[in-house]
Coordinates of C-alpha atoms in Angstrom, one line a residue:
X1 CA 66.4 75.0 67.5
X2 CA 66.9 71.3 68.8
X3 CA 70.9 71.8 67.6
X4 CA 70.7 74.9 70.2
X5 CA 68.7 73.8 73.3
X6 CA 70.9 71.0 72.9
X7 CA 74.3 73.4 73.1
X8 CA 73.1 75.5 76.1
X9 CA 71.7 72.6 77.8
X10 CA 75.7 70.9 77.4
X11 CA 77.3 74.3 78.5
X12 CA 75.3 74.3 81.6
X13 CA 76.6 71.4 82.3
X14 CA 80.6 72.4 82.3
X15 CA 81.8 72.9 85.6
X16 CA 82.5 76.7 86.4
X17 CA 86.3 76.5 86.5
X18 CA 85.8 75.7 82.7
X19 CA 83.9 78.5 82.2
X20 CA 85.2 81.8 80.5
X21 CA 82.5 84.2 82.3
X22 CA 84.2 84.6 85.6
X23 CA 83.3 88.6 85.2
X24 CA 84.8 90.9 88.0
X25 CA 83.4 94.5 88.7
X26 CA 86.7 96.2 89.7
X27 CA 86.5 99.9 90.6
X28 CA 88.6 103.1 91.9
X29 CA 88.6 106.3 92.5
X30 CA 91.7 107.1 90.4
X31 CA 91.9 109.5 87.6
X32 CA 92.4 107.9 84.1
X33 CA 96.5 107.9 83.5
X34 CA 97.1 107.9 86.8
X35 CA 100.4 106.3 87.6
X36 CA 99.2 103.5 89.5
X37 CA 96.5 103.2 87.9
X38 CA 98.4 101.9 84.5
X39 CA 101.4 100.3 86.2
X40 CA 99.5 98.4 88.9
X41 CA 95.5 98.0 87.6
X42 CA 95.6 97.6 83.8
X43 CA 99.1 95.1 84.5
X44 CA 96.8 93.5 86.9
X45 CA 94.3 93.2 84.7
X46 CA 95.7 91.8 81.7
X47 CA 98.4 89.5 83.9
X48 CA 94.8 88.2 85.3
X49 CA 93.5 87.8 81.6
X50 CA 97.0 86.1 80.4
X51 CA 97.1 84.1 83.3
X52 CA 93.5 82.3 83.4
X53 CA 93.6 81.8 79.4
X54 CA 90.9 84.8 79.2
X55 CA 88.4 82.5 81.5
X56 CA 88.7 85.5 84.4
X57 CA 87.7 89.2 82.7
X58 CA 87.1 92.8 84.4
X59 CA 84.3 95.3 83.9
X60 CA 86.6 98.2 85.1
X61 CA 85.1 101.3 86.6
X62 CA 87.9 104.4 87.2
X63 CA 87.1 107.2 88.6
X64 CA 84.9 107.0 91.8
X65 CA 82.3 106.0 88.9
X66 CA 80.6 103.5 91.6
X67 CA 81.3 104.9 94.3
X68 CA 83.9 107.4 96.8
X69 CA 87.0 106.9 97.3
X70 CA 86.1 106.6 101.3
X71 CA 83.3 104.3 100.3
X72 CA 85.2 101.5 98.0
X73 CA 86.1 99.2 101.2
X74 CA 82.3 99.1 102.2
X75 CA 81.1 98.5 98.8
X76 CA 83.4 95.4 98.0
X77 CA 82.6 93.7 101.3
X78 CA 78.9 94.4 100.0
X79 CA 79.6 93.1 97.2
X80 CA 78.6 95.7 95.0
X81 CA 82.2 95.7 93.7
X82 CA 83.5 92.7 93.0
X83 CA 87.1 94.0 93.7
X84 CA 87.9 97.7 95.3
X85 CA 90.6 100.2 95.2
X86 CA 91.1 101.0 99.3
X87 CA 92.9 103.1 100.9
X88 CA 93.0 101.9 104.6
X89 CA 93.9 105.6 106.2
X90 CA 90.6 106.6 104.9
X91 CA 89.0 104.4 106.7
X92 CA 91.3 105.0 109.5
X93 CA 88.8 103.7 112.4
X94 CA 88.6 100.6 110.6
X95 CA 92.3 100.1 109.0
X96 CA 94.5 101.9 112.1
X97 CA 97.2 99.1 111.8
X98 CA 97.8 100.0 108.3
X99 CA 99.1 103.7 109.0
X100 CA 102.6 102.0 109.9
X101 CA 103.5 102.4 106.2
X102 CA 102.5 106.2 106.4
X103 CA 104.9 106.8 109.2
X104 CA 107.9 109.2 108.6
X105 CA 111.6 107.9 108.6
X106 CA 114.6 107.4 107.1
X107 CA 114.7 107.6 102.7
X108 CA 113.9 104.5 101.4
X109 CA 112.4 103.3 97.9
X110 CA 108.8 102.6 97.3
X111 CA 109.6 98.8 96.6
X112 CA 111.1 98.8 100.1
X113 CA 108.1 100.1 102.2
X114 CA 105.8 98.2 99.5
X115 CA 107.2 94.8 100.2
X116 CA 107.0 95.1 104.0
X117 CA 103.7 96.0 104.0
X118 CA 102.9 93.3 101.5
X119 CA 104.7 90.8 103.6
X120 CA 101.9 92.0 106.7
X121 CA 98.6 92.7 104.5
X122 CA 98.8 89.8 102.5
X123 CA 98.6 86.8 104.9
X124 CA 100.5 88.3 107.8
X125 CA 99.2 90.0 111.4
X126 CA 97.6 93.1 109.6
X127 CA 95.8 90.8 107.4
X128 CA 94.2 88.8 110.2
X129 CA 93.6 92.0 112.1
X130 CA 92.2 94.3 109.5
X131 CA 91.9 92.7 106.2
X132 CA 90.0 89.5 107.1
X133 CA 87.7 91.4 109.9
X134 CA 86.6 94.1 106.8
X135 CA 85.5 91.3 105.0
X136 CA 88.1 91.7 101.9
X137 CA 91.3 90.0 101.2
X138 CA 94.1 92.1 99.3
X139 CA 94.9 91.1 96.0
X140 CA 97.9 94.1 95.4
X141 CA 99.2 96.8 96.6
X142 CA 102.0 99.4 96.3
X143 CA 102.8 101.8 99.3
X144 CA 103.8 104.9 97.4
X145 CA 107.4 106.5 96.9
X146 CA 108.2 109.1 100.0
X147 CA 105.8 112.2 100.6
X148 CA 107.0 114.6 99.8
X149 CA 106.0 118.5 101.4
X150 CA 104.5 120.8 98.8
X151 CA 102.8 124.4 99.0
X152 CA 100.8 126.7 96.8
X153 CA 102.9 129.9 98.2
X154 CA 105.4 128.9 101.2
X155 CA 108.6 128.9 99.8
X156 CA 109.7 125.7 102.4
X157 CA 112.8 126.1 104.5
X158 CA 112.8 123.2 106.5
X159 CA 110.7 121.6 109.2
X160 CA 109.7 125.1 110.5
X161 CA 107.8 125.5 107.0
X162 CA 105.2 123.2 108.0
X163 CA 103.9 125.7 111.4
X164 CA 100.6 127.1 111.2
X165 CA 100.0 125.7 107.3
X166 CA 97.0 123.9 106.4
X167 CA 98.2 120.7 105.0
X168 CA 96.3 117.8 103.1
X169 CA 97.1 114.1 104.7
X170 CA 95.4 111.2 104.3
X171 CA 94.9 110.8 108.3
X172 CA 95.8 108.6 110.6
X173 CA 99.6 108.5 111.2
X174 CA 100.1 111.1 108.9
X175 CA 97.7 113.9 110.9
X176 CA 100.6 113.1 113.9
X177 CA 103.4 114.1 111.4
X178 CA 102.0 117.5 110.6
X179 CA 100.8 118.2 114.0
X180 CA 104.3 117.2 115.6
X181 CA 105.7 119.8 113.4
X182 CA 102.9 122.1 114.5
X183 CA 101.3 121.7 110.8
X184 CA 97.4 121.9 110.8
X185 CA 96.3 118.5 109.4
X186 CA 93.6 118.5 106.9
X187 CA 92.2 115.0 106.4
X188 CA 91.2 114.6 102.5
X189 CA 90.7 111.9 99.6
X190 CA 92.8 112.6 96.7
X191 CA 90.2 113.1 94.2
X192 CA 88.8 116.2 96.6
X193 CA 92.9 117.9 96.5
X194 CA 92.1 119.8 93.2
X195 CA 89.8 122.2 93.8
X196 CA 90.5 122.2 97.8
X197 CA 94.2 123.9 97.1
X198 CA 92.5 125.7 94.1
X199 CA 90.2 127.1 96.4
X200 CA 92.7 127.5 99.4
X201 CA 90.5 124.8 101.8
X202 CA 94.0 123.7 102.0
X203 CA 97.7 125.5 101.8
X204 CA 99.8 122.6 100.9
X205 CA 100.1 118.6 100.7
X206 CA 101.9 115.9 101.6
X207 CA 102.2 113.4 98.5
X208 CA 104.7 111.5 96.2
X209 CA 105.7 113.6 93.2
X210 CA 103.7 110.7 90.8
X211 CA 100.7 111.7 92.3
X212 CA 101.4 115.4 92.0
X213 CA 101.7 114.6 88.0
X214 CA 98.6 112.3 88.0
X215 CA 96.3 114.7 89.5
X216 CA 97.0 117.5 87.6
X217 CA 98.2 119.6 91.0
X218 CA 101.8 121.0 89.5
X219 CA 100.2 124.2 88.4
X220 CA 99.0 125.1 92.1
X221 CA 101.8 124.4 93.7
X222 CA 104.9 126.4 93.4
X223 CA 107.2 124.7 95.8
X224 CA 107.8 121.5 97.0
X225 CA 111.0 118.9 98.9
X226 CA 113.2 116.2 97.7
X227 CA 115.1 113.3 99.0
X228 CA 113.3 113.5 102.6
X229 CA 110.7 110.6 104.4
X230 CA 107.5 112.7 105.4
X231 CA 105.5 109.6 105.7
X232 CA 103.4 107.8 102.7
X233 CA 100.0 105.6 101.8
X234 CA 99.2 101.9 101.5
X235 CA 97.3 101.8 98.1
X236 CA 95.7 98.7 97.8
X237 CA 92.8 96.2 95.8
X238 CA 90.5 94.0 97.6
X239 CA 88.1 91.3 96.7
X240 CA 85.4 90.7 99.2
X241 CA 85.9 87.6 101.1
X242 CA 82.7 86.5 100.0
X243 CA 82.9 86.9 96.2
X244 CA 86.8 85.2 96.6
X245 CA 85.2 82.0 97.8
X246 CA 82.5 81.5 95.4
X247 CA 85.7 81.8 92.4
X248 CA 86.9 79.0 91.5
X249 CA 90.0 77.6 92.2
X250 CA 92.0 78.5 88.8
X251 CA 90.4 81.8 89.0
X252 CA 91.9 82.3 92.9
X253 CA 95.5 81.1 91.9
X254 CA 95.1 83.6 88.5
X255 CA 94.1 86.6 91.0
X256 CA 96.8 85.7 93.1
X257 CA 100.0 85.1 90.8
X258 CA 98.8 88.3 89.3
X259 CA 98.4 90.2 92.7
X260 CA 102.1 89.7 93.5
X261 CA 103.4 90.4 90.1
X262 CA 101.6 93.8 90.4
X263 CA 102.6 94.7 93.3
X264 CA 106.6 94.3 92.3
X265 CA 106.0 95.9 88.8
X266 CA 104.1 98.9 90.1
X267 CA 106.4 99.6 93.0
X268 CA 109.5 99.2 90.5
X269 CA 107.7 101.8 88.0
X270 CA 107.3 104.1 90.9
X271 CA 110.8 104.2 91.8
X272 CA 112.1 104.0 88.0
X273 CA 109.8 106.9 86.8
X274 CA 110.7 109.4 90.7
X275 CA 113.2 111.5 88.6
X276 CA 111.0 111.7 85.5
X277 CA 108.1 113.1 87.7
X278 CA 110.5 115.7 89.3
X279 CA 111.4 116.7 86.1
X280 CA 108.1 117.0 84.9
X281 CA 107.1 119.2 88.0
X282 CA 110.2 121.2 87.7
X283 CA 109.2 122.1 84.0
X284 CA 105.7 123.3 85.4
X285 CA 107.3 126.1 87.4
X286 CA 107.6 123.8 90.7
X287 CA 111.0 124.9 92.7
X288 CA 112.1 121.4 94.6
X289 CA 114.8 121.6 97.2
X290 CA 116.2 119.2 99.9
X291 CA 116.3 120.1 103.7
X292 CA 119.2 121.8 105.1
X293 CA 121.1 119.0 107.0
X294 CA 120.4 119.7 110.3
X295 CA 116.1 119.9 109.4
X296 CA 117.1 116.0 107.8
X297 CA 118.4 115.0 111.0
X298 CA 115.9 116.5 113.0
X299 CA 113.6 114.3 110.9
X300 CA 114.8 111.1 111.0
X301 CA 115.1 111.7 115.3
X302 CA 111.3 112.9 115.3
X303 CA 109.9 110.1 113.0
X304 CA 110.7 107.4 115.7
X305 CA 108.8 109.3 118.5
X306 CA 106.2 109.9 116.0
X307 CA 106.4 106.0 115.5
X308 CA 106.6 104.8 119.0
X309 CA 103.6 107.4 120.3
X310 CA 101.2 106.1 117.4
X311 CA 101.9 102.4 118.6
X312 CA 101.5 103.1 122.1
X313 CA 97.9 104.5 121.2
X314 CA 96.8 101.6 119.7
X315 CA 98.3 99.6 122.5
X316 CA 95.9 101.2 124.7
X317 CA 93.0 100.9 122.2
X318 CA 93.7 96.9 122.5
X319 CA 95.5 96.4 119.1
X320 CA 98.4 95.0 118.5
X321 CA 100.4 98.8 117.5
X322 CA 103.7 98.1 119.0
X323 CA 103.9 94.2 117.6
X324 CA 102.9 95.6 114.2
X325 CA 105.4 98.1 113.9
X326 CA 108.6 96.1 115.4
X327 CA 107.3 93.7 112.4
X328 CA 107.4 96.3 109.9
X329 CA 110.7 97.7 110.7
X330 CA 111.6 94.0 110.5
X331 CA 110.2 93.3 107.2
X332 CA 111.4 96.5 106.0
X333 CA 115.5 95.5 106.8
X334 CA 115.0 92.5 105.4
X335 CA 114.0 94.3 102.1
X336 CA 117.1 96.5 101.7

């Protein structure tokens, strides 16, 4: 009994940093297998483990088993979760500034759009204008591969597919892509998509065709696009600011080395795995076809109104929409 009051009494003693009980609730709202969730999270997780010498572990909650989706960025500045799967467009009236990586454009890979956006999130102006004001700092993050149109009955012919059909988005810039193309936007958490287009709540989507796999969605949809830009998501993890400052500082630079190897593996499995997941669709009885030219065109002309119009309303809001962007569309040339 001595021998052991003896032992606790030392390891109280140990400074944290030397401490392997650094414990981290981190929690999400996507479905087990999910593609991001295995090349982003569990890499993340283990890089984490590897990295710290197993002093930094996770208690890992999928899911939406502590909270939803729409709820995760509240809950991690609470503290509740130690770090949080966010997706800023649903919480659009806090995370505007973020929709720039959902705008329409020109093709370009997921690790394209993902590095820009990391380049602005992770210490740049959308972190000191969004990030740092919600209380969280982001730890990874992987904008996903080019939405992609898809329908449960439409066979799509082009832009004028999209009139008069209900269509899932995640909101904020995205609701302006389906309403410029007179598309009736129907704001939605993924998790919800299921048994909304089972149910016909909604009459098509806008997602990558990863996500269309991970969620199970190929048998209700029977047609969908390739090879065009209808916009995308920031997908990101968060720790709240609070919970970051009381780590200590090997944990922070584990988090950290491991946050930037996540975001380049995840974003490179996205883009390696795009023709798989076609394929995979296409063997569910999905018919994928590109644009006719001139709809392509038409595209790429509309997506920089689309882009210019949602800076300018944020302009007049007071934020900085216009400076955002013009860094985006820099960061993103610099990654080609």
């Amino acid at each position: 009994m001595r021998r052991l009051l003896i032992s606790v009494a030392a390891a109280l003693l140990v400074p944290a940093a030397a401490r392997a009980d650094e414990r981290l609730r981190l929690a999400d709202s996507l479905p087990v297998g999910h593609f991001f969730a295995e090349s982003g999270t569990r890499f993340f997780m283990d890089r984490v483990k590897e990295i710290s010498g197993g002093k930094v572990a996770f208690e890992y909650y999928p899911a939406e088993q502590l909270g939803k989706a729409k709820d995760l960025l509240s809950l991690t500045r609470s503290g509740i979760v130690d770090v949080g799967y966010v997706v800023p467009s649903y919480t659009s009236d806090k995370m505007p500034l973020s929709a720039v990586a959902e705008l329409p454009g020109p093709f370009v890979t997921a690790c394209q759009r993902t590095l820009a956006y990391d380049s602005l999130a992770r210490t740049g102006p959308i972190d000191e204008a969004e990030f740092k004001p919600n209380g969280v700092h982001m730890l990874f993050t992987l904008v996903a591969p080019a939405y992609q149109l898809f329908t449960a009955s439409r066979r799509i012919e082009g832009l004028k597919s999209m009139a008069g059909l209900k269509v899932r988005t995640t909101g904020g810039a995205m609701d302006a892509t389906v309403k410029h193309f007179d598309g009736i936007p129907v704001r939605m958490a993924a998790p919800d998509l299921y048994q909304s287009l089972s149910r016909g709540t909604v009459d098509g989507l806008l997602f990558p065709y990863a996500s269309v796999v991970s969620y199970d969605l190929g048998a209700l949809t029977k047609f969908g696009t390739t090879g065009i830009n209808l916009g995308s998501a920031a997908l990101t993890y968060v720790i709240g600011l609070d919970r970051w400052k009381r780590l200590s500082p090997d944990a922070r630079a584990a988090l950290e080395q491991a946050g930037q190897e996540a975001t380049r593996h995840a974003c490179e499995a996205a883009d390696r795995d795009s023709s798989r997941d076609q394929e995979t669709l296409r063997g569910k009885g999905v018919t994928l076809e590109p644009f006719p030219e001139a709809d392509r065109t038409e595209l790429v002309t509309a997506s920089d109104a689309i882009a210019k119009d949602w800076a300018t309303s944020l302009d007049k809001r007071g934020k900085p929409g216009t400076a955002v962007l013009d860094a985006f569309r820099n960061a993103l040339a610099r990654t080609h």
